[in-house]
Coordinates of C-alpha atoms in Angstrom, one line a residue:
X1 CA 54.8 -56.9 -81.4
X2 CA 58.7 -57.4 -80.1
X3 CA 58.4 -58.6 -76.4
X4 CA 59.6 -56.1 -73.5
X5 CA 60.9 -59.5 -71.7
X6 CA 60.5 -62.3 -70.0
X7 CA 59.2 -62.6 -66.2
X8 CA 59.1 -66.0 -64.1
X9 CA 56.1 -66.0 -62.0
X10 CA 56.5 -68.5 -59.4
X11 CA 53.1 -70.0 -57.6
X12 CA 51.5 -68.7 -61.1
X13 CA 49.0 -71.2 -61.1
X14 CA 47.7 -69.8 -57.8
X15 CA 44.6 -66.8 -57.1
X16 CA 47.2 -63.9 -57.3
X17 CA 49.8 -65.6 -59.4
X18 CA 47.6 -66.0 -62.0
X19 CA 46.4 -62.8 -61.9
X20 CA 49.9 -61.6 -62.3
X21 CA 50.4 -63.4 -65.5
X22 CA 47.8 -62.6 -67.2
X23 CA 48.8 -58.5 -66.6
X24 CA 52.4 -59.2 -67.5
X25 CA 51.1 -61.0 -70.8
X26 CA 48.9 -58.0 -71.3
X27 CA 51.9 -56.0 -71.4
X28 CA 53.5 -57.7 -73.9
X29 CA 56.0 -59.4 -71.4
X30 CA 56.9 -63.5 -72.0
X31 CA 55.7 -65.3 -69.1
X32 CA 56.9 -68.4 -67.3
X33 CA 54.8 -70.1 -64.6
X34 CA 56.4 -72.3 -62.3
X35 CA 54.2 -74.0 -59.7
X36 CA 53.9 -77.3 -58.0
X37 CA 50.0 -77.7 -58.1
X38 CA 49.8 -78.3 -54.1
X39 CA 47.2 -75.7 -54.1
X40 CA 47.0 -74.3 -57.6
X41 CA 44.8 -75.2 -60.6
X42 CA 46.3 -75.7 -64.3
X43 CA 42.7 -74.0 -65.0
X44 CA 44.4 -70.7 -64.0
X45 CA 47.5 -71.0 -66.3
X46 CA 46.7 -68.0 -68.8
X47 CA 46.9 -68.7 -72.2
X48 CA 50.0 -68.1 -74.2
X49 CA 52.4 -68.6 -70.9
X50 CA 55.3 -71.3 -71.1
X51 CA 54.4 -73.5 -67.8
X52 CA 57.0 -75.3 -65.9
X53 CA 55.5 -78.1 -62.9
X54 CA 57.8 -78.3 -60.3
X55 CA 58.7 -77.0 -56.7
X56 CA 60.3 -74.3 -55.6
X57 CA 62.3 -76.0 -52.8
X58 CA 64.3 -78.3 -55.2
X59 CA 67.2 -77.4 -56.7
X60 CA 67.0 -79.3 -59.6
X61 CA 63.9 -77.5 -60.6
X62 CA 65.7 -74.2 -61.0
X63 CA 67.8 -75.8 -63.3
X64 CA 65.4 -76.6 -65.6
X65 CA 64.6 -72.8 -66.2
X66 CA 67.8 -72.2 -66.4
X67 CA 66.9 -72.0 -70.5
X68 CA 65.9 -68.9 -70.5
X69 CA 66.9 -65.4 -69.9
X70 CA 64.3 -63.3 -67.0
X71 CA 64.0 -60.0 -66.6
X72 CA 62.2 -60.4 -63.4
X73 CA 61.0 -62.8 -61.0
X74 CA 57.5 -62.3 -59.3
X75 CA 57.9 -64.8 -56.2
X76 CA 54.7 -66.2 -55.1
X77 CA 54.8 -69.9 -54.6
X78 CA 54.2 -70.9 -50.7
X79 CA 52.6 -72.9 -48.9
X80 CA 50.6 -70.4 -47.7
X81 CA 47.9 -71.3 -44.5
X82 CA 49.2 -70.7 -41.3
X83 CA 46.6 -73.3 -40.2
X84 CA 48.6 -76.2 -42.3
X85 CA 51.8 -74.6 -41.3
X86 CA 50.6 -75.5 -37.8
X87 CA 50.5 -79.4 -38.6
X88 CA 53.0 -79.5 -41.5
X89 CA 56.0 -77.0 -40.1
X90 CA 59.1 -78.7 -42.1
X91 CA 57.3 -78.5 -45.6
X92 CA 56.2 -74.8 -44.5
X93 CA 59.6 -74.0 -44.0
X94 CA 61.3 -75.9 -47.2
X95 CA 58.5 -73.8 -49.3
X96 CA 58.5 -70.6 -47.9
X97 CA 62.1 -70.0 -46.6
X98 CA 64.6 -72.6 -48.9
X99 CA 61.8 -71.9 -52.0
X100 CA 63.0 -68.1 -51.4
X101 CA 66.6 -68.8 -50.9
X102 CA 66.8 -71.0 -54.6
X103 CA 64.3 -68.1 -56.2
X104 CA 66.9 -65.4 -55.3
X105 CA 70.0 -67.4 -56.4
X106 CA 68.2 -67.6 -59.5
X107 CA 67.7 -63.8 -60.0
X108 CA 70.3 -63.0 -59.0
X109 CA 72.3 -65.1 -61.8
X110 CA 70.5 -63.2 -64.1
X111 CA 70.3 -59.5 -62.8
X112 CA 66.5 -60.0 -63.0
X113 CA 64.0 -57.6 -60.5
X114 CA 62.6 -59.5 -57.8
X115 CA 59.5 -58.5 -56.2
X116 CA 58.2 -61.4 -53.4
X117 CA 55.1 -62.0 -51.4
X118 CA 55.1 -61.3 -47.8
X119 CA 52.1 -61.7 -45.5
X120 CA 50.9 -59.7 -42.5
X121 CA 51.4 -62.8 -40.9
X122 CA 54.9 -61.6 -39.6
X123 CA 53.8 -58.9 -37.4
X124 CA 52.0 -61.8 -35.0
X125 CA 50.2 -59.4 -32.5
X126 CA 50.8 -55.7 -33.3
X127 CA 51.6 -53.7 -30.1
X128 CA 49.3 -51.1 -31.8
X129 CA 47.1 -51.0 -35.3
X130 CA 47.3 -49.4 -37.8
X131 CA 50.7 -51.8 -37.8
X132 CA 53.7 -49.9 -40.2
X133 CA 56.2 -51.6 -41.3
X134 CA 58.8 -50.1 -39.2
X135 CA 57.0 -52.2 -36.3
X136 CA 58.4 -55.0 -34.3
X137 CA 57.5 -58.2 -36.2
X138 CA 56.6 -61.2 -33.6
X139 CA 55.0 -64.0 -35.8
X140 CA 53.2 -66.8 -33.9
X141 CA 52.8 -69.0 -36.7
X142 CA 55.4 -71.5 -38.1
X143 CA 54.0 -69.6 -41.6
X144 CA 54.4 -66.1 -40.2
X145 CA 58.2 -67.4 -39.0
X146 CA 58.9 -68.8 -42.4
X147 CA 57.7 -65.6 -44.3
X148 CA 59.9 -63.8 -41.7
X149 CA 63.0 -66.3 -42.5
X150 CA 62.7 -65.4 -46.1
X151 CA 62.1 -61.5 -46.0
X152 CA 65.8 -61.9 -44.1
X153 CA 67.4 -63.6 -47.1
X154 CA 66.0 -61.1 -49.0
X155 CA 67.3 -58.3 -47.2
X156 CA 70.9 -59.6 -47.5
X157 CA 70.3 -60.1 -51.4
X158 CA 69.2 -56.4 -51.6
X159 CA 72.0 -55.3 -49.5
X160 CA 74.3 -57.0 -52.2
X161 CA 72.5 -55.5 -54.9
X162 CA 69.6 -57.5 -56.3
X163 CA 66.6 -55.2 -57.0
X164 CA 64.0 -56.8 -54.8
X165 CA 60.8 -55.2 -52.9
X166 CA 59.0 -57.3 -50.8
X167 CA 55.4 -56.8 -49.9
X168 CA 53.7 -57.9 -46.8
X169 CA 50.2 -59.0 -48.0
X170 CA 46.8 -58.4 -45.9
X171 CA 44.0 -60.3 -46.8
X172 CA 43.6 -60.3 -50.6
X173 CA 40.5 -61.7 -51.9
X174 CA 38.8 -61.7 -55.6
X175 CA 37.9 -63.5 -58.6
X176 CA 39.8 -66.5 -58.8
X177 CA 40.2 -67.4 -54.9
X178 CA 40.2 -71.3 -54.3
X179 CA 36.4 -71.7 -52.4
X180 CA 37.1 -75.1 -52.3
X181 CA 39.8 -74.1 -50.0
X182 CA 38.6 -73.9 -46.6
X183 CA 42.0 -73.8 -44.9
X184 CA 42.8 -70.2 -46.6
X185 CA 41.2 -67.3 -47.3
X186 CA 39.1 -65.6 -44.9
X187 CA 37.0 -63.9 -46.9
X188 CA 36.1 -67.2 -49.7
X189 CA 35.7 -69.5 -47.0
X190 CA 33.0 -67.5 -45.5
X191 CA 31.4 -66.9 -48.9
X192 CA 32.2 -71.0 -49.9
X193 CA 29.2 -71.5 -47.1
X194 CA 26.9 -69.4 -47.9
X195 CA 26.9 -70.7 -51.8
X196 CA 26.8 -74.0 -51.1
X197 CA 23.4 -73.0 -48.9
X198 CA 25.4 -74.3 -45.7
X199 CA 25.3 -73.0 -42.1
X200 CA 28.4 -70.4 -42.2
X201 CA 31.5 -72.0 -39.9
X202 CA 33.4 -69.3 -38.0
X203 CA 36.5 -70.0 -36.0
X204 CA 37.3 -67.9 -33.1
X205 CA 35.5 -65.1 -31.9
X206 CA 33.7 -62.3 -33.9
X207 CA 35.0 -59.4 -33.1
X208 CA 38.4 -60.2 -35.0
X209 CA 39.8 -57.9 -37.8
X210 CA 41.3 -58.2 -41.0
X211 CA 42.1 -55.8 -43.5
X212 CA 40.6 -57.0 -46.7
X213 CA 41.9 -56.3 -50.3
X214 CA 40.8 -56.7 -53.8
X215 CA 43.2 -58.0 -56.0
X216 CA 42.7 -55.5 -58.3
X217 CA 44.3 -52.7 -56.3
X218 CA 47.2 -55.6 -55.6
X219 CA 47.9 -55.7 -59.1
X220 CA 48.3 -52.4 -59.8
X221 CA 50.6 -51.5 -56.5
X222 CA 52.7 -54.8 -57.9
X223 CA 53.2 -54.0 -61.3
X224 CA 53.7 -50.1 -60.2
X225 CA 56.6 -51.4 -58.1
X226 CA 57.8 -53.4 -60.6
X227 CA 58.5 -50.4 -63.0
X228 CA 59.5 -48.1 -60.3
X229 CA 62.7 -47.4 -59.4
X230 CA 61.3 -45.5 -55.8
X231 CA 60.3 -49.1 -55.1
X232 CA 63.7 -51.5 -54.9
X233 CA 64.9 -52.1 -52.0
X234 CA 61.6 -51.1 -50.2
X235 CA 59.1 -53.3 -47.5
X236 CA 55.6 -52.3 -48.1
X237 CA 52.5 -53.3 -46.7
X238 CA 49.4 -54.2 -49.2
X239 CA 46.4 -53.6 -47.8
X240 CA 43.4 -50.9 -47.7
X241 CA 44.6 -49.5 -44.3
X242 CA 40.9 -49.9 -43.0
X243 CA 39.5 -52.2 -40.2
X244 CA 36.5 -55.0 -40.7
X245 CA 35.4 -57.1 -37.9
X246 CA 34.8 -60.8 -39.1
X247 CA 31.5 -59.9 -38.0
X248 CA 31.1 -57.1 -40.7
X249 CA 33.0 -59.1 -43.3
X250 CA 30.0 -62.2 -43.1
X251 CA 27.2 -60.2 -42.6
X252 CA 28.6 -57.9 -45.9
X253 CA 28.9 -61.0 -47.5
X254 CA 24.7 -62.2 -46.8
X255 CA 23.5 -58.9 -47.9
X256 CA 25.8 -59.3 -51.3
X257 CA 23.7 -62.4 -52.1
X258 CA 20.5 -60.8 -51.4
X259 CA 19.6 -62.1 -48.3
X260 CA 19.0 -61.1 -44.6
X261 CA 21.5 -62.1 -41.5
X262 CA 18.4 -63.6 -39.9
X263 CA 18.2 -65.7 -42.8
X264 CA 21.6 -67.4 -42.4
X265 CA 23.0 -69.3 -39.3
X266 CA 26.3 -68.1 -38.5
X267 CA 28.2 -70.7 -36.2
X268 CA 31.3 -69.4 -34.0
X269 CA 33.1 -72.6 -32.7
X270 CA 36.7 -73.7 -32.5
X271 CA 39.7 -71.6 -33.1
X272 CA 42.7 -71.8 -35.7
X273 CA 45.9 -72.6 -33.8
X274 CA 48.5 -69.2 -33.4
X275 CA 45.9 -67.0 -35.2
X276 CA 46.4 -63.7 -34.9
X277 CA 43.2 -61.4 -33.9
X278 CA 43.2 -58.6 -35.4
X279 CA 45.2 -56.0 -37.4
X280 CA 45.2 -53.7 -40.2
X281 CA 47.7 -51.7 -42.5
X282 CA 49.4 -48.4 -41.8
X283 CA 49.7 -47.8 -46.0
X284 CA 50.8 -44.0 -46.1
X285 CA 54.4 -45.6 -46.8
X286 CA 53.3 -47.7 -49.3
X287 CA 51.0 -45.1 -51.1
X288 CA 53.9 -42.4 -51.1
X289 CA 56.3 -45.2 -52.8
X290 CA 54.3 -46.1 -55.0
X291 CA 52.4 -42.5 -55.6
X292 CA 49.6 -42.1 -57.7
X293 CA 48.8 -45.8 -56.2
X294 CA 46.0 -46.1 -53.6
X295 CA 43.2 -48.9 -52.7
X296 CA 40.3 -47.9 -54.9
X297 CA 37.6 -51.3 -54.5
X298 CA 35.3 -51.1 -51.6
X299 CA 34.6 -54.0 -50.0
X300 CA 30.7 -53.6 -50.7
X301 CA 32.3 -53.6 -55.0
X302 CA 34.9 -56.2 -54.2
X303 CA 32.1 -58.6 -53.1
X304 CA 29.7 -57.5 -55.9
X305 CA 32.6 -58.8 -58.3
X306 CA 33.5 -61.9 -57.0
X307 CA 29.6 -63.1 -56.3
X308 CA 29.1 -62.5 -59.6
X309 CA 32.8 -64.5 -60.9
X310 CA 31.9 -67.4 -58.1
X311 CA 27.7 -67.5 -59.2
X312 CA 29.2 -67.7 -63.1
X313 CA 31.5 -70.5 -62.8
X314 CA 28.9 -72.7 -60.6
X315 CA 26.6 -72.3 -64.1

């Protein structure tokens, strides 16, 4: 069957970018991963992609792609914890904001769609939730400020007339997520202690929000937006546009696995430096853009699946 194209998948080897590959191969599409391997796994590289090692920040490393034709970019390499943003600000900054700046160059040279990975990050503290994307965004992390940096870039790209859209990711978790990350990922960190039969670890207080995401219903808004037209030039958020206390989201995760709160000793101590404290997605923008697209995955499903994925690969 002919190929519809080629599409550069940067942070490829990573939970979402991964996940993003494998659809584009499904749909015929020629794939090209480029990622460093800071925080992603050659196990993830789907089969039948072309993979390039390398990071985004250096030039050079955009040269060496510079073999083939792209029909789109899918821009997902960061560094992507606002907790080692906090220790590590100058490599948070090369990766997220000069890592954009060399990825739209590069589409741009070609014509190629670009469609890059925000994060709810940049809003910091929302005067008001459900936070829209019209909303004042005050990020208090060095990672939130970086994502910020970069959506700017993009907007003067777009305004010149590269075909971007830029969502600003909630918290998207699923099959696939690192649990041996425990510096990202609110909802497999929580779940990587309760596997591993330890007592679970909370920073900061309980009451704290999040609007949690299956990456399902991400891939489906992402590839949506990349064949829409209604989409270029558009800032979405990417969430379910409901609310869940940390509180909810660990003891949703203990009755997944069959067992009892009681059973399980949940420790709140410490806090994660500039961490925001709660907010949640205003989507009706997003689900109007990208109509018939809506979150379909409850969280009680989303955990169901990803039990079951994380219980399979400890076999």
């Amino acid at each position: 069957m002919k190929s519809r194209g080629r599409i550069l998948v940067t942070g490829g080897a990573g939970f979402i970018g991964s996940h993003l590959a494998r659809l584009a191969l499904q749909k015929d599409y020629r794939v090209t991963i480029l990622d460093n391997l800071s925080t992603g796994s050659e196990r993830n590289i789907p089969e039948g992609s072309d993979f390039v090692a390398g990071d985004v920040s250096r030039e050079r490393t955009w040269k060496r792609l510079r073999k083939e034709r792209y029909d789109a970019v899918f821009h997902l390499a960061a560094q992507s914890s606002g907790e080692v943003s906090h220790s590590r600000p100058g490599w948070d900054l090369k990766a997220n904001t000069l890592g954009t700046l060399h990825a739209l160059h590069f589409a741009r040279d070609f014509g190629a769609r670009f469609l890059y990975s925000s994060s709810m990050a940049v809003y910091g503290e929302p005067d008001r939730v459900p936070v829209r994307e019209t909303d004042p965004c005050r990020p208090l992390s060095f990672y939130g400020i970086s994502k910020l940096c970069a959506e700017h870039y993009i907007s003067y790209f777009s305004r010149k007339g590269l075909p971007t859209t830029v969502f600003r990711l909630f918290s998207v978790y699923g099959p696939g997520q690192n649990l041996a990350n425990l510096k990202q990922g609110i909802v497999s960190i929580y779940l990587a202690f309760l596997l591993e039969g330890r007592p679970v670890h909370v920073k900061g207080s309980p009451d704290r929000f999040r609007d949690l995401i299956y990456i399902d219903d991400v891939l489906k808004a992402w590839w949506k937006a990349f064949r829409s037209k209604a989409a270029i030039g558009e800032v979405l958020n990417l969430g379910t546009g409901r609310k869940t206390t940390v509180r909810e989201l660990v003891e949703a995760e203990i009755k997944a696995l069959g067992r009892k709160p009681g059973e399980v000793e949940v420790r709140y101590q410490g806090s994660t430096p500039d961490d925001q404290f709660g907010l949640y997605a205003d989507i009706r923008r997003t689900v109007r853009v990208l109509s018939p697209w809506r979150p379909r995955v409850t969280l009680k499903a989303g955990l169901k699946k990803m039990i079951a994925w994380a219980q399979n690969e400890a076999r």
